[in-house]
């Protein structure tokens, strides 16, 4: 028998709270499927939650992920599989389609792959050269339905469903009917559906579903949508979740403004203090220059000697002169307008004239890097462009470059700046979102900065910050070493602050769910 539990004490801390059961729904999770920071964060948070005190969470947590093409499960990690049937989004009426749920022992959590080849055995996760897949609502709707469906079938509904980005948003309308965790005795039988925490990693992608596709989301959505209207899935989840966070306090404030809100600032403002920021952490086991086996030499904060070998190794591999000790700036990212590759391209001729060399890795559709490609072709010894997602090369860049560029136009959090700090490579970042929250500008805080921060998303301002960097790099000596040391000392470990903040958010989401619904005056007009 567990401790006595009744409605009055539930979740209010009058007795020791029961461990929570949490399930994630997400479209990416490293190392199984990743195009960007979303994949890193889903994996790292799920793993960090495994090391929270046992009384806080029931672990391991579940992470639902689509089984994309090529995602193979090593047999020694296979925990089991089962087939459930869900409504077939491509057919009308009561037709159902089988979905296999494959359970995998991941590192610190249970990965639950949703296997439906017609939806996910494709050349891309979200689209191909022709653009987004037109049936994305059907695909991610089915994914969410299967996740909620299997939890319901197992009678193990979590206390909190943690939805990540628009791909998980369809669940907002499948979950309420699901019934609560009677089996684990957290609440009076059947009284509470799972509380929902929505984490917005990227406010730019909404999962817009046009009117002629809404039926693919099923009756739960068509019944609330007029036939002429489409559905903005992210907006619907923002409106319906018990609690919403984004991945830094800075971006949480920015998102409330028209300039950064991507059309959803009004909806976010409407949720009041139910919308807030939790700064992402960094997986300090995965990102550790002292144990990084890809690097030419290990190093750490107390002994940075290995950095020189890492720099020489990077430059040699790219056909650049390792003996030239002029500044080398690295940049890594998805080829997305968000990331500011165009600012770098515009700034590049001035930077090259200043003696800077550039090492740029960009993955995704290449139309954004035309001018960088031309520069790389004409200045092969000074500009390297790596047009692919290359995990090992990324590590070599973090370690071997002298500085790391993140000129993002907006950045809900960003991972690269945290990695580069830990790898002793000072970041040069635009003052936005999580970048502004994690990097302290050395020129305006001499002796206490960790990098270089520029105010405006313009090539001119970027050049200004790079010149400040170049001056300090060139001067070298103790001030430079102290700058690296401060950056390497910053503690971004998930376990320190971010994971505990999520546990607190889970508890708050449950309390909000359990509280009587506020009376909402109908809005006219
Ligand atoms: C998205 C955001 C990025 C954030 C990541 C993980 O990729 O653009 O800023 O770090 O999600 O939360």
PDB file of N, CA and C in Angstrom, residues 153-234:
ATOM      1  N   UNK A 153      -4.088   1.686 -23.364  1.00  0.00           N
ATOM      2  CA  UNK A 153      -4.287   0.229 -23.414  1.00  0.00           C
ATOM      3  C   UNK A 153      -3.560  -0.452 -22.259  1.00  0.00           C
ATOM      4  N   UNK A 154      -2.443   0.124 -21.872  1.00  0.00           N
ATOM      5  CA  UNK A 154      -1.660  -0.483 -20.788  1.00  0.00           C
ATOM      6  C   UNK A 154      -2.182  -0.084 -19.407  1.00  0.00           C
ATOM      7  N   UNK A 155      -3.165   0.838 -19.389  1.00  0.00           N
ATOM      8  CA  UNK A 155      -3.687   1.380 -18.131  1.00  0.00           C
ATOM      9  C   UNK A 155      -2.547   1.950 -17.286  1.00  0.00           C
ATOM     10  N   UNK A 156      -1.643   2.611 -17.980  1.00  0.00           N
ATOM     11  CA  UNK A 156      -0.495   3.216 -17.283  1.00  0.00           C
ATOM     12  C   UNK A 156      -0.367   4.659 -17.735  1.00  0.00           C
ATOM     13  N   UNK A 157      -1.495   5.337 -17.779  1.00  0.00           N
ATOM     14  CA  UNK A 157      -1.461   6.726 -18.230  1.00  0.00           C
ATOM     15  C   UNK A 157      -0.551   7.529 -17.306  1.00  0.00           C
ATOM     16  N   UNK A 158       0.357   8.323 -17.857  1.00  0.00           N
ATOM     17  CA  UNK A 158       1.254   9.088 -16.982  1.00  0.00           C
ATOM     18  C   UNK A 158       0.512  10.214 -16.269  1.00  0.00           C
ATOM     19  N   UNK A 159       1.140  10.724 -15.231  1.00  0.00           N
ATOM     20  CA  UNK A 159       0.612  11.919 -14.567  1.00  0.00           C
ATOM     21  C   UNK A 159       0.794  13.135 -15.469  1.00  0.00           C
ATOM     22  N   UNK A 160       1.916  13.137 -16.195  1.00  0.00           N
ATOM     23  CA  UNK A 160       2.209  14.275 -17.069  1.00  0.00           C
ATOM     24  C   UNK A 160       2.598  13.769 -18.449  1.00  0.00           C
ATOM     25  N   UNK A 161       1.933  14.314 -19.444  1.00  0.00           N
ATOM     26  CA  UNK A 161       2.380  14.110 -20.823  1.00  0.00           C
ATOM     27  C   UNK A 161       3.185  15.338 -21.188  1.00  0.00           C
ATOM     28  N   UNK A 162       4.424  15.110 -21.555  1.00  0.00           N
ATOM     29  CA  UNK A 162       5.309  16.234 -21.875  1.00  0.00           C
ATOM     30  C   UNK A 162       5.454  16.281 -23.399  1.00  0.00           C
ATOM     31  N   UNK A 163       4.814  17.269 -24.000  1.00  0.00           N
ATOM     32  CA  UNK A 163       4.794  17.393 -25.464  1.00  0.00           C
ATOM     33  C   UNK A 163       5.896  18.343 -25.915  1.00  0.00           C
ATOM     34  N   UNK A 164       6.603  17.957 -26.956  1.00  0.00           N
ATOM     35  CA  UNK A 164       7.694  18.789 -27.472  1.00  0.00           C
ATOM     36  C   UNK A 164       7.360  19.274 -28.884  1.00  0.00           C
ATOM     37  N   UNK A 165       7.202  20.588 -29.032  1.00  0.00           N
ATOM     38  CA  UNK A 165       6.997  21.219 -30.342  1.00  0.00           C
ATOM     39  C   UNK A 165       5.715  20.740 -31.047  1.00  0.00           C
ATOM     40  N   UNK A 166       5.488  21.253 -32.254  1.00  0.00           N
ATOM     41  CA  UNK A 166       4.189  21.045 -32.910  1.00  0.00           C
ATOM     42  C   UNK A 166       3.933  19.577 -33.248  1.00  0.00           C
ATOM     43  N   UNK A 167       4.982  18.790 -33.420  1.00  0.00           N
ATOM     44  CA  UNK A 167       4.780  17.395 -33.835  1.00  0.00           C
ATOM     45  C   UNK A 167       4.010  16.607 -32.779  1.00  0.00           C
ATOM     46  N   UNK A 168       4.111  17.066 -31.533  1.00  0.00           N
ATOM     47  CA  UNK A 168       3.408  16.381 -30.441  1.00  0.00           C
ATOM     48  C   UNK A 168       2.074  17.046 -30.129  1.00  0.00           C
ATOM     49  N   UNK A 169       1.823  18.203 -30.755  1.00  0.00           N
ATOM     50  CA  UNK A 169       0.623  18.977 -30.425  1.00  0.00           C
ATOM     51  C   UNK A 169      -0.692  18.238 -30.684  1.00  0.00           C
ATOM     52  N   UNK A 170      -0.782  17.367 -31.709  1.00  0.00           N
ATOM     53  CA  UNK A 170      -2.074  16.685 -31.895  1.00  0.00           C
ATOM     54  C   UNK A 170      -2.551  15.966 -30.637  1.00  0.00           C
ATOM     55  N   UNK A 171      -1.604  15.539 -29.786  1.00  0.00           N
ATOM     56  CA  UNK A 171      -1.979  14.787 -28.578  1.00  0.00           C
ATOM     57  C   UNK A 171      -2.868  15.598 -27.649  1.00  0.00           C
ATOM     58  N   UNK A 172      -2.809  16.919 -27.762  1.00  0.00           N
ATOM     59  CA  UNK A 172      -3.585  17.761 -26.847  1.00  0.00           C
ATOM     60  C   UNK A 172      -5.074  17.402 -26.918  1.00  0.00           C
ATOM     61  N   UNK A 173      -5.527  16.929 -28.063  1.00  0.00           N
ATOM     62  CA  UNK A 173      -6.944  16.580 -28.160  1.00  0.00           C
ATOM     63  C   UNK A 173      -7.192  15.073 -28.055  1.00  0.00           C
ATOM     64  N   UNK A 174      -6.161  14.283 -28.050  1.00  0.00           N
ATOM     65  CA  UNK A 174      -6.377  12.842 -27.857  1.00  0.00           C
ATOM     66  C   UNK A 174      -6.270  12.471 -26.382  1.00  0.00           C
ATOM     67  N   UNK A 175      -5.458  13.244 -25.650  1.00  0.00           N
ATOM     68  CA  UNK A 175      -5.171  12.865 -24.267  1.00  0.00           C
ATOM     69  C   UNK A 175      -6.317  13.063 -23.288  1.00  0.00           C
ATOM     70  N   UNK A 176      -7.113  14.149 -23.394  1.00  0.00           N
ATOM     71  CA  UNK A 176      -8.079  14.388 -22.318  1.00  0.00           C
ATOM     72  C   UNK A 176      -9.040  13.229 -22.085  1.00  0.00           C
ATOM     73  N   UNK A 177      -9.306  12.481 -23.127  1.00  0.00           N
ATOM     74  CA  UNK A 177     -10.242  11.378 -22.952  1.00  0.00           C
ATOM     75  C   UNK A 177      -9.582  10.153 -22.332  1.00  0.00           C
ATOM     76  N   UNK A 178      -8.298  10.296 -22.013  1.00  0.00           N
ATOM     77  CA  UNK A 178      -7.531   9.093 -21.739  1.00  0.00           C
ATOM     78  C   UNK A 178      -7.732   8.497 -20.351  1.00  0.00           C
ATOM     79  N   UNK A 179      -8.172   9.286 -19.390  1.00  0.00           N
ATOM     80  CA  UNK A 179      -8.335   8.714 -18.052  1.00  0.00           C
ATOM     81  C   UNK A 179      -7.001   8.670 -17.327  1.00  0.00           C
ATOM     82  N   UNK A 180      -7.029   8.849 -16.033  1.00  0.00           N
ATOM     83  CA  UNK A 180      -5.779   9.019 -15.292  1.00  0.00           C
ATOM     84  C   UNK A 180      -5.233   7.713 -14.748  1.00  0.00           C
ATOM     85  N   UNK A 181      -4.082   7.835 -14.118  1.00  0.00           N
ATOM     86  CA  UNK A 181      -3.322   6.678 -13.669  1.00  0.00           C
ATOM     87  C   UNK A 181      -3.953   6.004 -12.465  1.00  0.00           C
ATOM     88  N   UNK A 182      -5.110   5.432 -12.670  1.00  0.00           N
ATOM     89  CA  UNK A 182      -5.726   4.731 -11.536  1.00  0.00           C
ATOM     90  C   UNK A 182      -4.806   3.626 -11.051  1.00  0.00           C
ATOM     91  N   UNK A 183      -4.159   3.001 -12.025  1.00  0.00           N
ATOM     92  CA  UNK A 183      -3.343   1.841 -11.704  1.00  0.00           C
ATOM     93  C   UNK A 183      -2.230   2.177 -10.714  1.00  0.00           C
ATOM     94  N   UNK A 184      -1.718   3.393 -10.747  1.00  0.00           N
ATOM     95  CA  UNK A 184      -0.644   3.730  -9.814  1.00  0.00           C
ATOM     96  C   UNK A 184      -1.172   4.484  -8.599  1.00  0.00           C
ATOM     97  N   UNK A 185      -2.473   4.657  -8.534  1.00  0.00           N
ATOM     98  CA  UNK A 185      -3.082   5.192  -7.326  1.00  0.00           C
ATOM     99  C   UNK A 185      -2.762   6.640  -7.032  1.00  0.00           C
ATOM    100  N   UNK A 186      -2.452   7.420  -8.051  1.00  0.00           N
ATOM    101  CA  UNK A 186      -2.103   8.808  -7.782  1.00  0.00           C
ATOM    102  C   UNK A 186      -3.329   9.674  -7.541  1.00  0.00           C
ATOM    103  N   UNK A 187      -4.448   9.259  -7.978  1.00  0.00           N
ATOM    104  CA  UNK A 187      -5.610  10.119  -7.850  1.00  0.00           C
ATOM    105  C   UNK A 187      -6.838   9.230  -7.758  1.00  0.00           C
ATOM    106  N   UNK A 188      -7.905   9.778  -7.219  1.00  0.00           N
ATOM    107  CA  UNK A 188      -9.127   8.988  -7.162  1.00  0.00           C
ATOM    108  C   UNK A 188      -9.453   8.442  -8.546  1.00  0.00           C
ATOM    109  N   UNK A 189      -9.942   7.228  -8.558  1.00  0.00           N
ATOM    110  CA  UNK A 189     -10.104   6.500  -9.812  1.00  0.00           C
ATOM    111  C   UNK A 189     -10.690   7.341 -10.928  1.00  0.00           C
ATOM    112  N   UNK A 190      -9.922   7.436 -11.990  1.00  0.00           N
ATOM    113  CA  UNK A 190     -10.428   8.013 -13.220  1.00  0.00           C
ATOM    114  C   UNK A 190     -10.731   9.497 -13.189  1.00  0.00           C
ATOM    115  N   UNK A 191     -10.306  10.190 -12.126  1.00  0.00           N
ATOM    116  CA  UNK A 191     -10.719  11.593 -12.047  1.00  0.00           C
ATOM    117  C   UNK A 191      -9.889  12.522 -12.918  1.00  0.00           C
ATOM    118  N   UNK A 192      -8.641  12.179 -13.121  1.00  0.00           N
ATOM    119  CA  UNK A 192      -7.768  13.135 -13.771  1.00  0.00           C
ATOM    120  C   UNK A 192      -7.133  12.584 -15.044  1.00  0.00           C
ATOM    121  N   UNK A 193      -7.348  13.262 -16.142  1.00  0.00           N
ATOM    122  CA  UNK A 193      -6.534  12.939 -17.310  1.00  0.00           C
ATOM    123  C   UNK A 193      -5.120  13.462 -17.071  1.00  0.00           C
ATOM    124  N   UNK A 194      -4.145  13.073 -17.893  1.00  0.00           N
ATOM    125  CA  UNK A 194      -2.782  13.538 -17.621  1.00  0.00           C
ATOM    126  C   UNK A 194      -2.696  15.056 -17.729  1.00  0.00           C
ATOM    127  N   UNK A 195      -1.881  15.635 -16.875  1.00  0.00           N
ATOM    128  CA  UNK A 195      -1.574  17.060 -17.036  1.00  0.00           C
ATOM    129  C   UNK A 195      -0.660  17.197 -18.246  1.00  0.00           C
ATOM    130  N   UNK A 196      -0.757  18.337 -18.915  1.00  0.00           N
ATOM    131  CA  UNK A 196       0.039  18.496 -20.131  1.00  0.00           C
ATOM    132  C   UNK A 196       0.992  19.667 -20.004  1.00  0.00           C
ATOM    133  N   UNK A 197       2.272  19.360 -20.167  1.00  0.00           N
ATOM    134  CA  UNK A 197       3.298  20.396 -20.286  1.00  0.00           C
ATOM    135  C   UNK A 197       3.736  20.431 -21.744  1.00  0.00           C
ATOM    136  N   UNK A 198       3.636  21.586 -22.343  1.00  0.00           N
ATOM    137  CA  UNK A 198       4.120  21.768 -23.719  1.00  0.00           C
ATOM    138  C   UNK A 198       5.436  22.532 -23.659  1.00  0.00           C
ATOM    139  N   UNK A 199       6.472  21.976 -24.260  1.00  0.00           N
ATOM    140  CA  UNK A 199       7.729  22.718 -24.380  1.00  0.00           C
ATOM    141  C   UNK A 199       7.891  23.180 -25.821  1.00  0.00           C
ATOM    142  N   UNK A 200       8.032  24.496 -25.974  1.00  0.00           N
ATOM    143  CA  UNK A 200       8.223  25.072 -27.303  1.00  0.00           C
ATOM    144  C   UNK A 200       9.726  25.261 -27.524  1.00  0.00           C
ATOM    145  N   UNK A 201      10.282  24.425 -28.362  1.00  0.00           N
ATOM    146  CA  UNK A 201      11.700  24.562 -28.709  1.00  0.00           C
ATOM    147  C   UNK A 201      11.857  25.528 -29.870  1.00  0.00           C
ATOM    148  N   UNK A 202      10.891  25.470 -30.769  1.00  0.00           N
ATOM    149  CA  UNK A 202      10.986  26.339 -31.944  1.00  0.00           C
ATOM    150  C   UNK A 202       9.611  26.889 -32.269  1.00  0.00           C
ATOM    151  N   UNK A 203       9.482  28.202 -32.062  1.00  0.00           N
ATOM    152  CA  UNK A 203       8.191  28.856 -32.259  1.00  0.00           C
ATOM    153  C   UNK A 203       7.909  29.114 -33.740  1.00  0.00           C
ATOM    154  N   UNK A 204       8.896  28.889 -34.585  1.00  0.00           N
ATOM    155  CA  UNK A 204       8.736  29.225 -36.005  1.00  0.00           C
ATOM    156  C   UNK A 204       7.928  28.171 -36.758  1.00  0.00           C
ATOM    157  N   UNK A 205       7.911  26.955 -36.270  1.00  0.00           N
ATOM    158  CA  UNK A 205       7.204  25.877 -36.976  1.00  0.00           C
ATOM    159  C   UNK A 205       5.926  25.534 -36.222  1.00  0.00           C
ATOM    160  N   UNK A 206       4.796  25.711 -36.892  1.00  0.00           N
ATOM    161  CA  UNK A 206       3.503  25.600 -36.200  1.00  0.00           C
ATOM    162  C   UNK A 206       2.740  24.326 -36.512  1.00  0.00           C
ATOM    163  N   UNK A 207       3.147  23.601 -37.542  1.00  0.00           N
ATOM    164  CA  UNK A 207       2.326  22.463 -37.945  1.00  0.00           C
ATOM    165  C   UNK A 207       1.004  22.935 -38.522  1.00  0.00           C
ATOM    166  N   UNK A 208       1.091  23.924 -39.415  1.00  0.00           N
ATOM    167  CA  UNK A 208      -0.131  24.453 -40.020  1.00  0.00           C
ATOM    168  C   UNK A 208      -0.807  23.358 -40.852  1.00  0.00           C
ATOM    169  N   UNK A 209      -2.074  23.145 -40.585  1.00  0.00           N
ATOM    170  CA  UNK A 209      -2.836  22.109 -41.280  1.00  0.00           C
ATOM    171  C   UNK A 209      -3.986  22.765 -42.026  1.00  0.00           C
ATOM    172  N   UNK A 210      -3.942  22.766 -43.366  1.00  0.00           N
ATOM    173  CA  UNK A 210      -4.985  23.470 -44.133  1.00  0.00           C
ATOM    174  C   UNK A 210      -6.340  22.765 -44.015  1.00  0.00           C
ATOM    175  N   UNK A 211      -7.421  23.501 -44.351  1.00  0.00           N
ATOM    176  CA  UNK A 211      -8.773  22.955 -44.137  1.00  0.00           C
ATOM    177  C   UNK A 211      -8.971  21.572 -44.751  1.00  0.00           C
ATOM    178  N   UNK A 212      -8.404  21.345 -45.946  1.00  0.00           N
ATOM    179  CA  UNK A 212      -8.656  20.048 -46.595  1.00  0.00           C
ATOM    180  C   UNK A 212      -7.821  18.916 -45.995  1.00  0.00           C
ATOM    181  N   UNK A 213      -7.060  19.219 -44.949  1.00  0.00           N
ATOM    182  CA  UNK A 213      -6.259  18.165 -44.299  1.00  0.00           C
ATOM    183  C   UNK A 213      -6.682  17.926 -42.842  1.00  0.00           C
ATOM    184  N   UNK A 214      -7.538  18.776 -42.324  1.00  0.00           N
ATOM    185  CA  UNK A 214      -7.881  18.668 -40.896  1.00  0.00           C
ATOM    186  C   UNK A 214      -8.495  17.302 -40.588  1.00  0.00           C
ATOM    187  N   UNK A 215      -9.222  16.760 -41.564  1.00  0.00           N
ATOM    188  CA  UNK A 215      -9.860  15.450 -41.312  1.00  0.00           C
ATOM    189  C   UNK A 215      -8.833  14.368 -40.992  1.00  0.00           C
ATOM    190  N   UNK A 216      -7.579  14.574 -41.422  1.00  0.00           N
ATOM    191  CA  UNK A 216      -6.544  13.573 -41.136  1.00  0.00           C
ATOM    192  C   UNK A 216      -6.223  13.494 -39.640  1.00  0.00           C
ATOM    193  N   UNK A 217      -6.612  14.542 -38.901  1.00  0.00           N
ATOM    194  CA  UNK A 217      -6.357  14.542 -37.459  1.00  0.00           C
ATOM    195  C   UNK A 217      -7.479  13.839 -36.702  1.00  0.00           C
ATOM    196  N   UNK A 218      -8.537  13.526 -37.416  1.00  0.00           N
ATOM    197  CA  UNK A 218      -9.614  12.762 -36.793  1.00  0.00           C
ATOM    198  C   UNK A 218     -10.700  13.632 -36.204  1.00  0.00           C
ATOM    199  N   UNK A 219     -11.704  12.937 -35.734  1.00  0.00           N
ATOM    200  CA  UNK A 219     -12.929  13.543 -35.237  1.00  0.00           C
ATOM    201  C   UNK A 219     -12.658  14.514 -34.075  1.00  0.00           C
ATOM    202  N   UNK A 220     -11.639  14.193 -33.260  1.00  0.00           N
ATOM    203  CA  UNK A 220     -11.320  15.059 -32.110  1.00  0.00           C
ATOM    204  C   UNK A 220     -11.013  16.486 -32.572  1.00  0.00           C
ATOM    205  N   UNK A 221     -10.514  16.613 -33.795  1.00  0.00           N
ATOM    206  CA  UNK A 221     -10.157  17.933 -34.309  1.00  0.00           C
ATOM    207  C   UNK A 221     -11.239  18.480 -35.236  1.00  0.00           C
ATOM    208  N   UNK A 222     -11.820  17.639 -36.083  1.00  0.00           N
ATOM    209  CA  UNK A 222     -12.835  18.167 -37.006  1.00  0.00           C
ATOM    210  C   UNK A 222     -14.048  18.677 -36.238  1.00  0.00           C
ATOM    211  N   UNK A 223     -14.331  18.067 -35.078  1.00  0.00           N
ATOM    212  CA  UNK A 223     -15.522  18.484 -34.334  1.00  0.00           C
ATOM    213  C   UNK A 223     -15.374  19.898 -33.757  1.00  0.00           C
ATOM    214  N   UNK A 224     -14.149  20.403 -33.668  1.00  0.00           N
ATOM    215  CA  UNK A 224     -13.986  21.770 -33.125  1.00  0.00           C
ATOM    216  C   UNK A 224     -13.532  22.750 -34.199  1.00  0.00           C
ATOM    217  N   UNK A 225     -13.465  22.315 -35.433  1.00  0.00           N
ATOM    218  CA  UNK A 225     -12.940  23.184 -36.495  1.00  0.00           C
ATOM    219  C   UNK A 225     -13.994  23.363 -37.574  1.00  0.00           C
ATOM    220  N   UNK A 226     -14.262  24.612 -37.930  1.00  0.00           N
ATOM    221  CA  UNK A 226     -15.222  24.850 -39.015  1.00  0.00           C
ATOM    222  C   UNK A 226     -14.630  24.331 -40.322  1.00  0.00           C
ATOM    223  N   UNK A 227     -15.477  23.818 -41.241  1.00  0.00           N
ATOM    224  CA  UNK A 227     -14.961  23.196 -42.460  1.00  0.00           C
ATOM    225  C   UNK A 227     -14.051  24.107 -43.278  1.00  0.00           C
ATOM    226  N   UNK A 228     -14.243  25.417 -43.186  1.00  0.00           N
ATOM    227  CA  UNK A 228     -13.405  26.307 -43.995  1.00  0.00           C
ATOM    228  C   UNK A 228     -12.095  26.677 -43.294  1.00  0.00           C
ATOM    229  N   UNK A 229     -11.918  26.228 -42.071  1.00  0.00           N
ATOM    230  CA  UNK A 229     -10.746  26.651 -41.299  1.00  0.00           C
ATOM    231  C   UNK A 229      -9.673  25.573 -41.236  1.00  0.00           C
ATOM    232  N   UNK A 230      -8.430  26.000 -41.174  1.00  0.00           N
ATOM    233  CA  UNK A 230      -7.337  25.074 -40.911  1.00  0.00           C
ATOM    234  C   UNK A 230      -7.014  25.060 -39.422  1.00  0.00           C
ATOM    235  N   UNK A 231      -5.971  24.334 -39.071  1.00  0.00           N
ATOM    236  CA  UNK A 231      -5.567  24.259 -37.662  1.00  0.00           C
ATOM    237  C   UNK A 231      -4.092  24.610 -37.548  1.00  0.00           C
ATOM    238  N   UNK A 232      -3.803  25.534 -36.647  1.00  0.00           N
ATOM    239  CA  UNK A 232      -2.422  25.793 -36.269  1.00  0.00           C
ATOM    240  C   UNK A 232      -2.174  24.915 -35.041  1.00  0.00           C
ATOM    241  N   UNK A 233      -1.469  23.805 -35.251  1.00  0.00           N
ATOM    242  CA  UNK A 233      -1.354  22.818 -34.169  1.00  0.00           C
ATOM    243  C   UNK A 233      -0.629  23.381 -32.952  1.00  0.00           C
ATOM    244  N   UNK A 234       0.428  24.154 -33.196  1.00  0.00           N
ATOM    245  CA  UNK A 234       1.159  24.683 -32.043  1.00  0.00           C
ATOM    246  C   UNK A 234       0.279  25.650 -31.246  1.00  0.00           C
TER     247      UNK A 234
END
